[in-house]
Short mmCIF file of C-alpha atoms in Angstrom, two decimals:
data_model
loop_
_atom_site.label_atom_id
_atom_site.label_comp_id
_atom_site.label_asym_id
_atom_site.label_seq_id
_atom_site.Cartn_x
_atom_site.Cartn_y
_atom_site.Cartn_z
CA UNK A 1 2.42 -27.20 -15.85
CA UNK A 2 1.81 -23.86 -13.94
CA UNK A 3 -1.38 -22.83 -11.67
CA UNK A 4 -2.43 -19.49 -13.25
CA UNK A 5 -3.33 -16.33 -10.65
CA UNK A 6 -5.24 -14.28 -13.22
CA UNK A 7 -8.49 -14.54 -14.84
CA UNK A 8 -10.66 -12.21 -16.55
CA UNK A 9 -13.19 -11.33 -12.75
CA UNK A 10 -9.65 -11.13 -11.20
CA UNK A 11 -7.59 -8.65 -13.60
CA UNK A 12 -4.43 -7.15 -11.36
CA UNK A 13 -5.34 -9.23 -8.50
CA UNK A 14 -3.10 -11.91 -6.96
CA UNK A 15 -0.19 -10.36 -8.65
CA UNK A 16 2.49 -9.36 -5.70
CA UNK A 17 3.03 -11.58 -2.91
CA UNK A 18 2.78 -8.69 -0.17
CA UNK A 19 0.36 -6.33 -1.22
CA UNK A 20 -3.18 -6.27 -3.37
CA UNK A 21 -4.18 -4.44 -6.01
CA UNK A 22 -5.66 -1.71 -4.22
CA UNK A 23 -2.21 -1.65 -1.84
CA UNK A 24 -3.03 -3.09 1.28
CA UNK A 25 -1.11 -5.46 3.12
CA UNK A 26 -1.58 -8.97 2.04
CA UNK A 27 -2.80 -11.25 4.48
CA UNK A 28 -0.34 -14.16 5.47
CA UNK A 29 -0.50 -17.31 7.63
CA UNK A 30 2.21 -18.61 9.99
CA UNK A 31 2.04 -22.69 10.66
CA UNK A 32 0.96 -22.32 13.72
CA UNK A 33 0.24 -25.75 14.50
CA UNK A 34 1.34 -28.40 12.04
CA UNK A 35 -1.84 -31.49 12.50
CA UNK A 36 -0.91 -32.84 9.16
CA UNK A 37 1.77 -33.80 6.84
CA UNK A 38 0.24 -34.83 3.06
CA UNK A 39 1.99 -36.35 0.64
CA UNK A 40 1.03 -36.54 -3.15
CA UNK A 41 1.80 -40.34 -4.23
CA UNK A 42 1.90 -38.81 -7.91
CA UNK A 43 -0.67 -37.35 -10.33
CA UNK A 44 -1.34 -40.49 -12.48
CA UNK A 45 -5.23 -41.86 -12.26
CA UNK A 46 -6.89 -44.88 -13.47
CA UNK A 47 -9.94 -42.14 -14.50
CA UNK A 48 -9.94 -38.64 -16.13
CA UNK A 49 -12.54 -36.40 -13.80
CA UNK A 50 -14.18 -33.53 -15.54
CA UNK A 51 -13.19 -30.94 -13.33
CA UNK A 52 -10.28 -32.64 -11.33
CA UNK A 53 -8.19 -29.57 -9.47
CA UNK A 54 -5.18 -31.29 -10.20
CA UNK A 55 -5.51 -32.64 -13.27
CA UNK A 56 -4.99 -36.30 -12.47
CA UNK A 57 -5.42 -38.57 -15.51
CA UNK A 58 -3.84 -42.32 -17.13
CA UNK A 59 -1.20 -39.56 -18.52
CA UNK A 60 -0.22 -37.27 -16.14
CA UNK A 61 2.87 -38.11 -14.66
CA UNK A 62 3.64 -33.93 -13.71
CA UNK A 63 4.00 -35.07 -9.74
CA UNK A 64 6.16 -38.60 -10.21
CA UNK A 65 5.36 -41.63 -7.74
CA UNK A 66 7.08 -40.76 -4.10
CA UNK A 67 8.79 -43.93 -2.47
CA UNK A 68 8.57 -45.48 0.61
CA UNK A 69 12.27 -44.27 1.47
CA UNK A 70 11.72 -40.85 0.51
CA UNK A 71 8.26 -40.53 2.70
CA UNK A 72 10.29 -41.98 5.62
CA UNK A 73 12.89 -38.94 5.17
CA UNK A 74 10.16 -36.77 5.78
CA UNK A 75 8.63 -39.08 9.09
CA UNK A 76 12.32 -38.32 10.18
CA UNK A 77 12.14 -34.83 9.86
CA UNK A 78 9.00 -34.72 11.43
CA UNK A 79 10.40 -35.78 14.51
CA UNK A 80 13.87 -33.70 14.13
CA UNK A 81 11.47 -30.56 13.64
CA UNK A 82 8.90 -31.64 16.30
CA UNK A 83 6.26 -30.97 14.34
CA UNK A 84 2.96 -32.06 16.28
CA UNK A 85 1.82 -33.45 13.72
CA UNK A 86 -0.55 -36.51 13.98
CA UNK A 87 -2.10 -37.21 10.87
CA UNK A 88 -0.69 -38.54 7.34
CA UNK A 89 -2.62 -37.84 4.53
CA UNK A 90 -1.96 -39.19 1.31
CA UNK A 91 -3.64 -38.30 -2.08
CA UNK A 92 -2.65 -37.75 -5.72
CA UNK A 93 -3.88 -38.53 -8.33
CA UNK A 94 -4.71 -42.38 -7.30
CA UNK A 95 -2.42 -43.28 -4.77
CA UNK A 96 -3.16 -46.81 -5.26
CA UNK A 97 -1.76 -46.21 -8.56
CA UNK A 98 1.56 -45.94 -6.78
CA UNK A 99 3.13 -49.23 -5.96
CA UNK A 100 5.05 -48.87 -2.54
CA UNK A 101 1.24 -47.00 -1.35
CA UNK A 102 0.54 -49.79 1.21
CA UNK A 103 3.84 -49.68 2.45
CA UNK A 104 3.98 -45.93 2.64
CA UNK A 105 0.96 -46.20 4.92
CA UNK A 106 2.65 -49.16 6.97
CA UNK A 107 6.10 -46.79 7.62
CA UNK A 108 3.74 -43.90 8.82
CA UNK A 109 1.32 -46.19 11.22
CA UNK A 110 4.11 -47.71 12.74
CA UNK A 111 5.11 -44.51 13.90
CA UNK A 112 1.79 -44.39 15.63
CA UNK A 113 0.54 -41.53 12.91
CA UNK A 114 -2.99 -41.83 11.75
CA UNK A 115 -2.95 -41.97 7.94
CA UNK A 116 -5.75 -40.78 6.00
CA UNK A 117 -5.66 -42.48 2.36
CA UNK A 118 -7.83 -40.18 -0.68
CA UNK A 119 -9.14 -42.81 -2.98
CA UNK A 120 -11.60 -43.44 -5.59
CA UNK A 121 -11.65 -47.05 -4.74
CA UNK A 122 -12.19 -48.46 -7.82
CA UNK A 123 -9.74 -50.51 -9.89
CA UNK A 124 -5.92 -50.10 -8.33
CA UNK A 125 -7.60 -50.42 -4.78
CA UNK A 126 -8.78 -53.53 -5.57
CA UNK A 127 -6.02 -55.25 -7.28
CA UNK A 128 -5.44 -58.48 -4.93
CA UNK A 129 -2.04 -57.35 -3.83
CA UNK A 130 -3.25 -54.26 -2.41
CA UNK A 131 -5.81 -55.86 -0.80
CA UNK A 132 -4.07 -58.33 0.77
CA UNK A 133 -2.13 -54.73 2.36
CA UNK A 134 -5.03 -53.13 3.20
CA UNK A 135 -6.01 -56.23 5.12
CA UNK A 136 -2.64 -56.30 6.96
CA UNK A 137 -2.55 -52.64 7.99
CA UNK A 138 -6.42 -52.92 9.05
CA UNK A 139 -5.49 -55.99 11.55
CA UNK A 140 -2.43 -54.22 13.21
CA UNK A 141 -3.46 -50.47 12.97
CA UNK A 142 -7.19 -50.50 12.14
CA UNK A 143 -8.28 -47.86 14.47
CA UNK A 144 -5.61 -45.22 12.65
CA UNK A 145 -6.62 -45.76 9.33
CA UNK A 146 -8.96 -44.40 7.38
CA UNK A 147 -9.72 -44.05 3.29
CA UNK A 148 -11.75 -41.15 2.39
CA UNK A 149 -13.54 -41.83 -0.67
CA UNK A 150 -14.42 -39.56 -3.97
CA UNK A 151 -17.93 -39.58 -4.05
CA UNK A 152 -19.03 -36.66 -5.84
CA UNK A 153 -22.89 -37.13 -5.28
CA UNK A 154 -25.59 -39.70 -4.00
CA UNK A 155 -26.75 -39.87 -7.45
CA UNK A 156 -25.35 -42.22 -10.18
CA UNK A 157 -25.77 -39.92 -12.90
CA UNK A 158 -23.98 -37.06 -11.29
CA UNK A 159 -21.24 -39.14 -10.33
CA UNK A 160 -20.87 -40.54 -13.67
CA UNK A 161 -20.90 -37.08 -15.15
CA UNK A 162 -17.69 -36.18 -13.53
CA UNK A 163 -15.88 -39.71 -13.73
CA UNK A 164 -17.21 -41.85 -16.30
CA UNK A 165 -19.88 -44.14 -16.97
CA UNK A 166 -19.88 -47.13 -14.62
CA UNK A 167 -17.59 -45.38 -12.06
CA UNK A 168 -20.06 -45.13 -9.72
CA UNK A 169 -20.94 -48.63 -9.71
CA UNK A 170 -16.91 -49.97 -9.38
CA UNK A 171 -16.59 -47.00 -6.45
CA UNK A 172 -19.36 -48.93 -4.84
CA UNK A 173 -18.16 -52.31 -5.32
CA UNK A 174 -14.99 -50.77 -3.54
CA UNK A 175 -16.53 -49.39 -0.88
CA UNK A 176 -18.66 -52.70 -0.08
CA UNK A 177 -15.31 -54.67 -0.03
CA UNK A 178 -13.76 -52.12 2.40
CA UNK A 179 -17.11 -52.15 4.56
CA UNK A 180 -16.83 -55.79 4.68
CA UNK A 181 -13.11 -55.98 5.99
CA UNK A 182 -14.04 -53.34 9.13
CA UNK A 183 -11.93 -50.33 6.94
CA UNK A 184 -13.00 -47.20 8.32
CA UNK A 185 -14.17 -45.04 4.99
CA UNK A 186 -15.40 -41.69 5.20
CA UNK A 187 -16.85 -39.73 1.77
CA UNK A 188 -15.48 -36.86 -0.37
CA UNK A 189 -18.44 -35.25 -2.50
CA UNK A 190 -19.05 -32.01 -4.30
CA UNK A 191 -21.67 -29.47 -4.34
CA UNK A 192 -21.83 -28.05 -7.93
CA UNK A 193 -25.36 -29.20 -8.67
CA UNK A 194 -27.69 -26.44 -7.05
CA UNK A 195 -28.94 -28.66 -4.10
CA UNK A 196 -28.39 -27.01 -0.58
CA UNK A 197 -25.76 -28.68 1.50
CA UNK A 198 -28.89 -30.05 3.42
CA UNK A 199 -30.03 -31.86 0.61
CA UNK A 200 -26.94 -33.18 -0.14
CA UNK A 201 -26.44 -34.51 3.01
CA UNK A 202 -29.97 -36.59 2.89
CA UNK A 203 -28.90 -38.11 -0.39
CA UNK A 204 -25.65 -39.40 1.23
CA UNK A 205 -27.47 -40.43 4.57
CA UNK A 206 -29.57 -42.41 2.50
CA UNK A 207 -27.07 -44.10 0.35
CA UNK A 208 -25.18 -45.05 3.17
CA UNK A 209 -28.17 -46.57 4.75
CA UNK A 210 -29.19 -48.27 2.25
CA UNK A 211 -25.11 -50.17 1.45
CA UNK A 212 -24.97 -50.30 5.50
CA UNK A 213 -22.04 -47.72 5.28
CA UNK A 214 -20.66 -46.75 9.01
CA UNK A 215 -20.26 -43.13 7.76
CA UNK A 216 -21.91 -40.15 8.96
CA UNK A 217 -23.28 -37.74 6.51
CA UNK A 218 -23.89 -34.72 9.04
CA UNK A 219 -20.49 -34.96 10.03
CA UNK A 220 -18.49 -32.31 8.07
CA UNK A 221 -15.69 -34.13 9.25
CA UNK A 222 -17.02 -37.46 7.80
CA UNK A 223 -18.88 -36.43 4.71
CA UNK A 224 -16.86 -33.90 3.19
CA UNK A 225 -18.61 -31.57 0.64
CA UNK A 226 -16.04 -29.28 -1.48
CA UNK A 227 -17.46 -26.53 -3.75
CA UNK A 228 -16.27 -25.49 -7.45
CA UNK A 229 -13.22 -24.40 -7.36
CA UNK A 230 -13.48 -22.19 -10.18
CA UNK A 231 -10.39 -19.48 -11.43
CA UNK A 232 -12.69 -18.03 -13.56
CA UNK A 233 -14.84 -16.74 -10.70
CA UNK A 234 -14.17 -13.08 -9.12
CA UNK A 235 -12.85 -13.11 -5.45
CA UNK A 236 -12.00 -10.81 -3.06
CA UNK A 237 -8.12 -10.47 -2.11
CA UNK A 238 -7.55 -10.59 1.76
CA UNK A 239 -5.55 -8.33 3.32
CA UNK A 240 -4.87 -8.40 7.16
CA UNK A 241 -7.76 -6.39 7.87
CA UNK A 242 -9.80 -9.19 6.70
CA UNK A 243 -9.53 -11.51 9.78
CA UNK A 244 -11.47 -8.83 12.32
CA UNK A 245 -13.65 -8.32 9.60
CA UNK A 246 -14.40 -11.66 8.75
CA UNK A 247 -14.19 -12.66 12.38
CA UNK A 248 -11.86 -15.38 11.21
CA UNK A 249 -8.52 -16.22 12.84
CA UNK A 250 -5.22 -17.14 10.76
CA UNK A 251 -4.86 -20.67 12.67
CA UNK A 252 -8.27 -21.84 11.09
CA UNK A 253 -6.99 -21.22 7.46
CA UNK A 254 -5.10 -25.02 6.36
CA UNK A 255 -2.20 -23.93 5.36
CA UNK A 256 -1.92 -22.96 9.25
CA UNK A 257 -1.64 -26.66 9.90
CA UNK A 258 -0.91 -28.72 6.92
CA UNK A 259 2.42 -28.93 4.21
CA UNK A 260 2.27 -31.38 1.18
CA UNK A 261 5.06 -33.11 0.17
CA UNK A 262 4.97 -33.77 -3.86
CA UNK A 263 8.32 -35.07 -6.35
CA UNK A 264 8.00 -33.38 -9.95
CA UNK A 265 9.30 -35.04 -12.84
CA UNK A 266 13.11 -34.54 -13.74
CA UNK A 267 13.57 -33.30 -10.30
CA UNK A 268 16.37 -35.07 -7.73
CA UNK A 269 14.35 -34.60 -4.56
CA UNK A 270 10.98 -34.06 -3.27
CA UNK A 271 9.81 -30.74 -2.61
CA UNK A 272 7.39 -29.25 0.31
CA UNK A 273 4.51 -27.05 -0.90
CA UNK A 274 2.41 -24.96 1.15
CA UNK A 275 -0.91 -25.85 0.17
CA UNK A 276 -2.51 -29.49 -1.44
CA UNK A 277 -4.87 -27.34 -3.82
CA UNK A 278 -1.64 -25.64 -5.49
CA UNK A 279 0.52 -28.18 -6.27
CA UNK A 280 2.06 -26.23 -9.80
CA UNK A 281 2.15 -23.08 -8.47
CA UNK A 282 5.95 -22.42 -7.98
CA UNK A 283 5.05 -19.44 -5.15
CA UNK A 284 3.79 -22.21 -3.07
CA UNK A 285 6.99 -24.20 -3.82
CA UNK A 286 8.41 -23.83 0.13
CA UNK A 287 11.70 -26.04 -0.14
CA UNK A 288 13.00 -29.31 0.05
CA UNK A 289 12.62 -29.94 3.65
CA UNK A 290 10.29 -29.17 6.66
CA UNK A 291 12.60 -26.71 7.95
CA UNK A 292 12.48 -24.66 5.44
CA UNK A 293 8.83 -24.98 5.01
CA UNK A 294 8.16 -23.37 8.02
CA UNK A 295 8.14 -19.80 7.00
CA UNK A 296 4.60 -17.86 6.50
CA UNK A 297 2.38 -18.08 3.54
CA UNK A 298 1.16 -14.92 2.01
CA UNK A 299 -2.68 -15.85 0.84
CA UNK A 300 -1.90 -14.84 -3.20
CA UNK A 301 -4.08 -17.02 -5.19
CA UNK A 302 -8.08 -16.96 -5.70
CA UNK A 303 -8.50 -20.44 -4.01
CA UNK A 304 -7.10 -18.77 -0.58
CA UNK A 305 -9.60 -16.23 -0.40
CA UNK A 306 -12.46 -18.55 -2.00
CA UNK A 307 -11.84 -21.91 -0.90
CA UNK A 308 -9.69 -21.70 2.25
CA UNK A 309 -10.71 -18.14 4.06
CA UNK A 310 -14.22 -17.43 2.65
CA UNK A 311 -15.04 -21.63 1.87
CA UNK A 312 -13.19 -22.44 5.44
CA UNK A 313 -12.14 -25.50 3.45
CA UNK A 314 -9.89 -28.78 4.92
CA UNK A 315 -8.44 -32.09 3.84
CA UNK A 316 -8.29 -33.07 7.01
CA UNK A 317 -10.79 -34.73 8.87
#
């Protein structure tokens, strides 16, 4: 499986790593200040989403489950490299899908890392085995854990659109059981249905008043709305001009602070990729370890320039 850099609106763009179509120097990002470390517990889903960036499905076993032992290699390096990092995200796919997930969340909070889990809360969250693990890691770390939750909209029939009928109702039930052991949730939803982001945000306030969710839905940080990200659409490139004329710094782009970790079947080791929205793009392959994941990362794909530049997009919170 390989991410694609050309589409019909973006003919000869995103084709060499240095320089855009027109010439210019490409813009790149140094990682200026590592805040988070994400690792992708393996593309395989419980659901098939319409428009899922990463093509999780019941199937899709392109990223392979991660282990315990192998996340742990990386907490090591972490601390070899001195990365400042303080967060642990985890995503996939459904990481709950991945059997060791609980325990890959233990490792990393008793490190004293916050861990930010991506879920869609439904079935493999709320198996009993991984509850009983949630309910473990919420009594001895419960103030450094957190599950974001896919929640595309407020509305049932949206949500349902994207995920399946009834998903909205088992994310729900999911979300209920985590509000009634104390788990600190926040929401991942979408904005491809024409409302304004202010709109959107009254839907989810009410929602959450109505279930008695502790999330807030003005908080960017805490109710996180991600456009389309659509290949098909035309984008600019950026070239290092583009930050005084944007008035936009390099540090505020993610890939200035983050590095996903992902395994890909057949492979002997894990690999460190520069951004979570590329994961089968082999430019954004970095290396096997966090040293040599350091270097810069020129912005040659559509989803820097829309999502992460023009967007200002995070995963973190």
């Amino acid at each position: 499986m390989k991410d694609s850099h050309a589409s019909m609106a973006n003919i000869g763009k995103f084709r060499d790593r240095h320089v855009t179509a027109d010439g210019q120097a490409r813009a790149s990002v140094p990682l200026s200040h590592p805040e988070t470390l994400w690792f992708n517990t393996g593309t395989l889903c419980n659901i098939t989403c319409a428009n899922c960036y990463i093509e999780s499905s019941p199937t899709n076993d392109a990223l392979v489950y991660l282990t315990a032992d192998e996340v742990e290699g990386y907490l090591d390096q972490l601390k070899t490299r001195d990365w400042p990092v303080h967060e642990i995200g985890f995503t996939g796919g459904e990481p709950f899908m991945n059997p060791q997930m609980t325990e890959m969340a233990e490792r990393s909070l008793a490190r004293g890392y916050e861990v930010l889990i991506l879920t869609n809360a439904m079935q493999p969250m709320m198996r009993p085995r991984v509850q009983a693990g949630l309910k473990r890691l919420q009594e001895n770390y419960g103030d450094k854990l957190t599950l974001r939750v896919s929640l595309d909209h407020y509305d049932p029939a949206h949500h349902d659109a994207e995920r399946g009928a009834g998903s909205f109702a088992r994310t729900l039930e999911g979300m209920d059981w985590l509000r009634e052991q104390g788990i600190a949730m926040t929401v991942a939803g979408r904005t491809i249905w024409g409302e304004s982001e202010e709109q959107a945000r009254a839907g989810f306030a009410a929602l959450y008043a109505a279930r008695g969710y502790d999330i807030d839905a003005a908080d960017p940080g805490r109710t996180v709305l991600f456009p389309e990200m659509d290949l098909s659409a035309e984008v600019p490139e950026i070239t290092t001009a583009c930050w005084g004329i944007l008035d936009k710094s390099p540090e505020a782009v993610m890939c200035a602070s983050s590095r996903m970790v992902v395994k890909r079947r057949g492979a002997a080791r894990p690999a460190v990729l520069a951004c979570t929205l590329l994961p089968y793009d082999p430019e954004f392959e970095l290396g096997e370890t966090l040293q040599e994941a350091e270097r810069d990362v020129f912005l040659n794909h559509p989803h820097c320039a829309k999502f992460c530049v023009l967007g200002g997009a995070s995963c973190s919170a």
